[in-house]
């Protein structure tokens, strides 16, 4: 049976509402209090399957001599390539099946290899080589263009021809749960003559998906649609924290710099491209037709539901402020990657691509506070008498995402970050 078969069941009980049924098997990096070495695991129900423990017992093996899963990141495994990714996932699926006694009936191995998620400390799962952020939702780009440029002609002339992006910082990508320190920077109000330096007053989130590149490409060479697709290892939830006031002053003429460099959060579980196969859909019709190198022969979007929850320190439970879907993206992840390499730019194992803020056609589907509060002019009503235009200290922002199957869902867990006050300068 294929690892995506909806009929598969595990001997580990999995709640139908869980993000991690046997059809998912996302990869992460974790440690436990008993065993403080970082290692690779997959999520199954409320457990983590320790792959380093399985590898040590030859329950899973590779041709390469070195240890693949007793590693602090997924990079060693990813470098082995898509054929190994598929074989490994098939083997893990087989080991977890309800009718396979290998692991099910080996109590000693089960104790060693299955860790409750509540005991596992999840770490950044990748050694990130480079981080590139795109701007590929037409609804998002239209909202931003309407706010800051021209309501009747919001898209710049290049937008419908090219997946717009910029090279971001890999050094400040952090795992879910890491506090986000309010950044400081140069600020200049439109009414002020000169800039000042101080804490950002317009701190925002951006709802995005992260694309994890698992294979390198050669400098000077372009990628076909198929080659690009095969380089994608998997996907993660991504929050591209943004300082709107810093951004507004600095972004001309070279694009965002410090406004996006202080923190980017990702969820700890990387859902494989293969696990998302059943949820493939066509993206929006592209008009004008893209240049030949960007044309797609297959559907490269995914029907992946997304939700954003915001909780202020005064709220007892979070309020959902946005529900949208990854399927709306105008430029697909494959097109972004093809374009990224098109000049001859080499891609590396461990590169991370941000999809760009994912907004949908409805007002409730806007993937940033900049859009939800329409540049701060329409405060967003939360529960009680709480309102927000931008994020305040103590606010916690959480993104969740999942693909709904028949009786199960392939989910991503969450990416959460809480805002900490800006550092005060001391001598
Ligand atoms: Mn972004």
XYZ file of C-alpha atoms and ligand atoms in Angstrom:
428
model
C 0.000 0.000 0.000
C 1.311 3.481 -0.863
C 2.230 5.569 2.245
C -0.476 8.095 1.223
C -3.261 5.485 1.118
C -6.225 6.777 3.196
C -6.935 3.208 4.378
C -3.611 2.906 6.252
C -3.787 2.626 10.028
C -1.053 2.603 12.647
C -0.807 0.481 15.792
C -0.274 3.828 17.506
C -3.633 5.377 18.122
C -4.135 8.641 16.283
C -7.067 10.971 16.890
C -8.853 11.824 13.586
C -8.291 15.513 14.419
C -4.530 14.991 14.870
C -2.152 16.659 12.415
C 0.059 13.578 12.379
C -1.633 10.404 11.097
C 0.357 7.633 9.379
C -0.336 9.373 6.028
C 1.777 12.379 7.127
C 5.051 11.371 8.881
C 6.707 14.827 8.990
C 10.372 15.126 9.980
C 11.744 17.137 12.892
C 14.811 17.409 15.130
C 14.450 16.886 18.873
C 16.052 15.943 22.143
C 14.722 14.555 25.417
C 15.783 15.160 29.038
C 17.036 11.548 29.234
C 18.993 11.796 26.010
C 20.125 15.348 25.279
C 21.639 14.630 21.825
C 19.808 16.229 18.913
C 18.419 13.643 16.499
C 15.857 13.219 13.742
C 12.348 11.945 14.395
C 8.962 11.765 12.719
C 5.680 12.734 14.351
C 2.990 10.057 14.648
C -0.118 10.955 16.680
C 1.132 12.389 19.973
C 4.461 10.514 19.733
C 7.836 11.065 18.104
C 9.457 8.088 16.399
C 13.211 8.334 17.060
C 14.881 7.537 13.726
C 18.394 7.544 15.186
C 17.299 4.703 17.487
C 15.899 2.772 14.518
C 19.045 3.384 12.468
C 21.269 2.182 15.352
C 19.334 -1.132 15.324
C 19.480 -1.450 11.519
C 15.697 -1.221 11.350
C 16.332 1.381 8.711
C 19.581 1.597 6.747
C 21.389 3.571 4.067
C 24.259 2.860 1.709
C 26.223 5.812 3.076
C 28.649 4.994 5.860
C 27.862 7.922 8.151
C 24.918 8.212 10.518
C 22.016 9.875 8.769
C 19.618 10.486 11.662
C 21.938 10.958 14.658
C 22.373 14.530 13.427
C 21.373 18.014 14.622
C 19.597 18.777 11.323
C 17.817 17.111 8.398
C 20.529 18.225 5.954
C 22.446 14.914 5.900
C 19.252 13.011 5.132
C 18.010 15.565 2.600
C 21.323 15.422 0.687
C 20.657 11.734 -0.108
C 17.998 12.776 -2.618
C 14.376 12.152 -3.565
C 14.674 8.392 -4.229
C 15.987 7.851 -0.677
C 13.314 10.198 0.727
C 10.590 8.045 -0.872
C 12.126 4.714 0.190
C 12.579 5.949 3.768
C 9.017 7.196 4.031
C 7.731 3.867 2.682
C 9.818 1.983 5.257
C 8.604 4.172 8.147
C 5.014 3.741 7.019
C 5.519 -0.017 6.938
C 7.070 -0.060 10.436
C 4.132 1.892 11.884
C 1.347 -0.130 10.248
C -1.195 -1.779 12.550
C -0.524 -5.198 10.995
C 3.297 -5.156 11.116
C 4.708 -6.800 14.291
C 8.361 -5.615 13.804
C 8.053 -2.566 16.027
C 4.544 -3.142 17.393
C 5.492 -6.341 19.244
C 9.009 -5.336 20.276
C 8.334 -3.726 23.662
C 11.994 -2.939 24.360
C 12.477 -1.157 21.021
C 9.157 0.670 21.359
C 10.253 2.072 24.722
C 13.493 3.237 23.167
C 12.162 4.586 19.857
C 8.810 6.139 20.771
C 8.884 9.359 22.774
C 5.763 11.265 23.864
C 5.775 14.633 22.085
C 5.158 16.238 25.473
C 8.670 15.126 26.527
C 10.431 16.081 23.287
C 12.060 19.453 22.887
C 11.792 20.417 19.220
C 14.640 22.343 17.614
C 15.205 24.176 14.349
C 15.174 21.164 11.998
C 17.427 22.590 9.291
C 20.873 24.028 8.896
C 19.583 26.859 6.738
C 21.914 27.806 3.891
C 19.978 30.762 2.560
C 16.588 32.360 3.016
C 14.729 33.952 0.120
C 11.342 35.569 0.516
C 8.852 35.979 -2.328
C 5.816 38.196 -2.915
C 3.571 35.843 -4.872
C -0.028 36.290 -3.705
C -1.891 38.493 -6.161
C -4.456 39.424 -3.519
C -1.682 40.487 -1.093
C 0.238 42.461 -3.717
C -3.024 44.109 -4.830
C -3.904 45.101 -1.253
C -0.436 46.572 -0.646
C -0.434 48.339 -4.017
C -3.881 49.819 -3.309
C -2.749 51.101 0.087
C 0.558 52.655 -0.896
C 0.361 53.338 -4.627
C -2.601 53.381 -6.931
C -5.987 51.898 -6.104
C -6.939 51.693 -9.792
C -3.643 50.125 -10.878
C -2.193 48.434 -7.784
C 0.220 45.940 -9.376
C 3.585 47.142 -10.656
C 4.171 46.296 -14.351
C 6.595 43.448 -13.595
C 4.375 41.609 -11.080
C 2.403 39.437 -13.529
C 5.578 38.385 -15.355
C 8.084 37.586 -12.627
C 7.952 35.978 -9.164
C 9.215 38.977 -7.153
C 11.572 38.143 -4.278
C 14.525 39.329 -2.192
C 17.403 37.574 -0.452
C 16.687 37.519 3.276
C 18.682 36.405 6.320
C 19.193 32.725 7.174
C 20.852 33.710 10.462
C 17.630 34.837 12.138
C 15.322 31.965 11.176
C 14.101 30.487 14.480
C 11.876 27.598 15.498
C 8.327 28.007 16.801
C 8.177 29.075 20.448
C 11.238 31.319 20.242
C 10.370 34.798 21.612
C 10.554 37.640 19.096
C 12.268 40.752 20.379
C 10.657 43.972 19.090
C 13.227 45.381 16.661
C 14.737 48.861 16.730
C 15.465 50.806 13.621
C 15.316 54.038 11.701
C 11.843 55.477 11.622
C 10.566 58.499 9.765
C 6.969 59.579 9.953
C 5.734 61.120 6.682
C 5.257 64.396 8.588
C 8.759 64.392 10.118
C 11.683 66.014 8.393
C 14.351 63.674 9.710
C 14.468 60.022 10.839
C 14.922 58.895 14.444
C 16.207 55.594 15.855
C 13.984 53.597 18.188
C 11.642 50.648 18.764
C 9.380 49.675 15.858
C 5.795 50.886 16.364
C 4.234 48.892 13.560
C 5.224 45.297 14.201
C 3.431 42.818 11.960
C 3.303 39.136 11.030
C 3.182 37.629 7.551
C 1.381 34.313 7.029
C 3.541 32.272 4.659
C 4.554 28.744 3.785
C 8.250 27.831 3.815
C 9.620 25.629 1.047
C 12.575 23.453 2.087
C 15.117 22.771 -0.663
C 16.672 19.315 -0.231
C 18.982 19.161 -3.236
C 21.635 21.466 -4.652
C 21.696 22.903 -8.164
C 24.796 23.789 -10.161
C 25.945 27.377 -10.557
C 25.228 28.588 -14.093
C 22.495 26.036 -14.804
C 18.758 26.576 -15.125
C 16.118 24.193 -13.774
C 13.189 22.598 -15.560
C 9.799 22.336 -13.856
C 10.490 18.661 -13.067
C 14.024 19.264 -11.760
C 12.786 22.064 -9.508
C 9.962 19.941 -8.157
C 12.302 17.072 -7.311
C 14.573 19.415 -5.338
C 11.733 20.322 -2.951
C 11.972 18.176 0.179
C 8.980 19.581 1.998
C 7.023 22.466 3.459
C 6.750 24.260 6.788
C 4.620 27.056 8.250
C 6.496 30.358 8.186
C 5.923 33.707 9.881
C 7.946 36.466 8.227
C 7.845 39.031 11.052
C 7.901 42.531 9.572
C 8.584 46.024 10.953
C 6.330 48.119 8.729
C 7.601 51.533 9.830
C 11.254 50.541 9.357
C 10.317 48.970 6.012
C 8.525 52.054 4.739
C 11.580 54.279 5.233
C 14.279 51.852 4.073
C 12.786 49.875 1.174
C 13.462 52.329 -1.659
C 15.241 51.482 -3.951
C 16.578 48.005 -3.007
C 13.718 46.399 -1.068
C 13.404 45.261 2.554
C 16.537 45.064 4.719
C 16.438 45.485 8.540
C 12.624 45.438 8.580
C 12.689 41.700 7.802
C 16.040 40.679 9.287
C 15.253 40.426 13.010
C 13.292 37.161 13.033
C 11.555 34.615 10.820
C 9.770 31.752 12.596
C 9.119 28.279 11.188
C 7.175 25.302 12.513
C 9.326 22.407 13.781
C 7.833 19.657 11.563
C 8.709 19.508 7.873
C 5.830 17.917 5.949
C 7.211 16.101 2.919
C 6.217 17.039 -0.608
C 5.140 13.434 -1.077
C 2.633 13.625 1.821
C 0.986 16.621 0.095
C 0.559 14.814 -3.262
C -3.147 13.946 -2.714
C -3.913 17.651 -2.176
C -2.491 19.059 -5.412
C -4.691 21.595 -7.211
C -4.294 24.018 -10.086
C -3.357 27.556 -9.106
C -5.167 30.628 -10.432
C -5.131 31.019 -14.215
C -2.074 33.036 -15.181
C -2.750 35.879 -17.564
C -0.656 37.003 -19.396
C 0.896 33.602 -20.080
C 4.287 33.503 -18.332
C 7.482 33.340 -20.379
C 8.281 29.773 -21.541
C 10.789 28.982 -18.756
C 8.064 29.679 -16.146
C 5.266 27.697 -17.781
C 3.897 24.696 -15.897
C 2.730 21.383 -17.347
C 1.160 20.219 -14.082
C -0.741 21.576 -11.104
C 1.778 22.796 -8.531
C -0.514 24.364 -5.916
C -1.935 22.646 -2.827
C -5.331 22.812 -1.142
C -3.874 23.654 2.274
C -6.030 25.466 4.818
C -4.400 28.084 7.017
C -5.490 29.932 10.170
C -3.929 32.697 12.252
C -4.682 33.090 15.977
C -3.795 36.154 18.025
C -3.801 36.253 21.815
C -3.066 39.403 23.769
C -1.995 39.240 27.442
C -5.563 40.213 28.491
C -7.304 37.457 26.511
C -8.037 34.062 28.101
C -8.120 32.351 24.714
C -6.912 33.333 21.260
C -9.046 34.896 18.530
C -8.806 33.656 14.948
C -8.020 36.716 12.836
C -7.496 35.111 9.424
C -8.449 31.930 7.563
C -7.061 31.429 4.089
C -5.599 28.798 1.759
C -2.213 28.165 0.131
C -4.024 27.297 -3.125
C -4.558 31.010 -3.868
C -0.869 31.645 -4.619
C -0.426 33.119 -8.100
C 3.167 31.898 -8.508
C 3.722 28.297 -7.336
C 6.725 27.150 -5.284
C 8.032 25.326 -8.374
C 7.859 28.515 -10.450
C 9.623 30.435 -7.667
C 12.449 27.890 -7.603
C 12.764 27.773 -11.411
C 12.958 31.561 -11.442
C 15.414 31.653 -8.526
C 17.916 29.493 -10.460
C 17.204 31.102 -13.845
C 20.142 33.513 -13.789
C 22.514 30.709 -12.870
C 22.067 31.160 -9.103
C 23.096 27.945 -7.302
C 20.674 26.502 -4.772
C 21.911 24.573 -1.742
C 20.673 21.758 0.470
C 18.927 23.563 3.332
C 17.810 26.642 1.402
C 14.498 28.016 2.612
C 12.049 29.892 0.373
C 9.211 31.940 1.854
C 6.102 31.823 -0.343
C 5.249 35.438 0.361
C 2.249 36.541 2.417
C -0.775 34.392 1.592
C -3.957 36.446 1.276
C -7.232 35.352 -0.306
C -10.053 37.186 -2.072
C -12.140 37.763 1.085
C -11.397 40.365 3.784
C -11.184 37.560 6.365
C -8.442 35.939 4.275
C -5.809 38.659 4.656
C -2.468 37.285 5.846
C -1.006 40.326 7.667
C -2.141 43.009 10.125
C -1.113 45.636 7.565
C -3.953 44.360 5.389
C -6.368 43.354 8.184
C -6.197 46.838 9.757
C -5.783 48.519 6.344
C -2.517 50.253 7.211
C -3.638 50.871 10.788
C -6.744 52.842 9.784
C -9.301 50.159 10.745
C -8.445 48.588 14.135
C -9.190 44.899 14.281
C -11.761 43.956 16.963
C -10.669 40.969 19.053
C -12.653 39.436 21.927
C -13.761 41.628 24.853
C -12.842 45.243 24.253
C -9.436 44.406 22.784
C -8.387 45.933 19.457
C -5.192 45.796 17.442
C -3.730 47.630 14.509
C -0.235 46.154 14.956
C 1.358 43.781 17.490
C 2.003 44.917 21.053
C 4.458 43.530 23.592
C 3.185 40.277 25.099
C 1.026 39.396 22.082
C 1.276 35.795 20.903
C 0.699 34.942 17.257
C 0.134 31.380 16.076
C -0.285 29.962 12.567
C -1.710 26.509 11.872
C -2.188 24.675 8.585
C -3.575 21.366 7.338
C -4.794 19.467 4.303
C -8.118 17.732 4.890
C -8.280 14.117 3.708
C -11.190 11.703 3.973
C -11.233 10.903 7.702
C -7.728 12.198 8.402
C -5.708 15.353 7.985
C -2.135 16.043 7.003
C -1.227 18.909 9.326
C 1.754 21.094 10.097
C 1.426 21.635 13.858
C 1.921 25.326 14.542
C 4.380 28.184 14.402
C 4.060 30.470 17.437
C 5.951 33.536 18.574
C 5.419 35.972 21.458
C 6.551 39.591 21.239
C 9.102 40.697 23.848
C 9.851 44.383 24.501
C 12.671 46.072 22.600
C 16.096 45.982 24.200
C 16.908 49.257 25.923
C 20.255 50.707 25.015
C 22.763 50.981 27.854
C 26.347 52.236 27.779
Mn 7.350 38.065 3.520
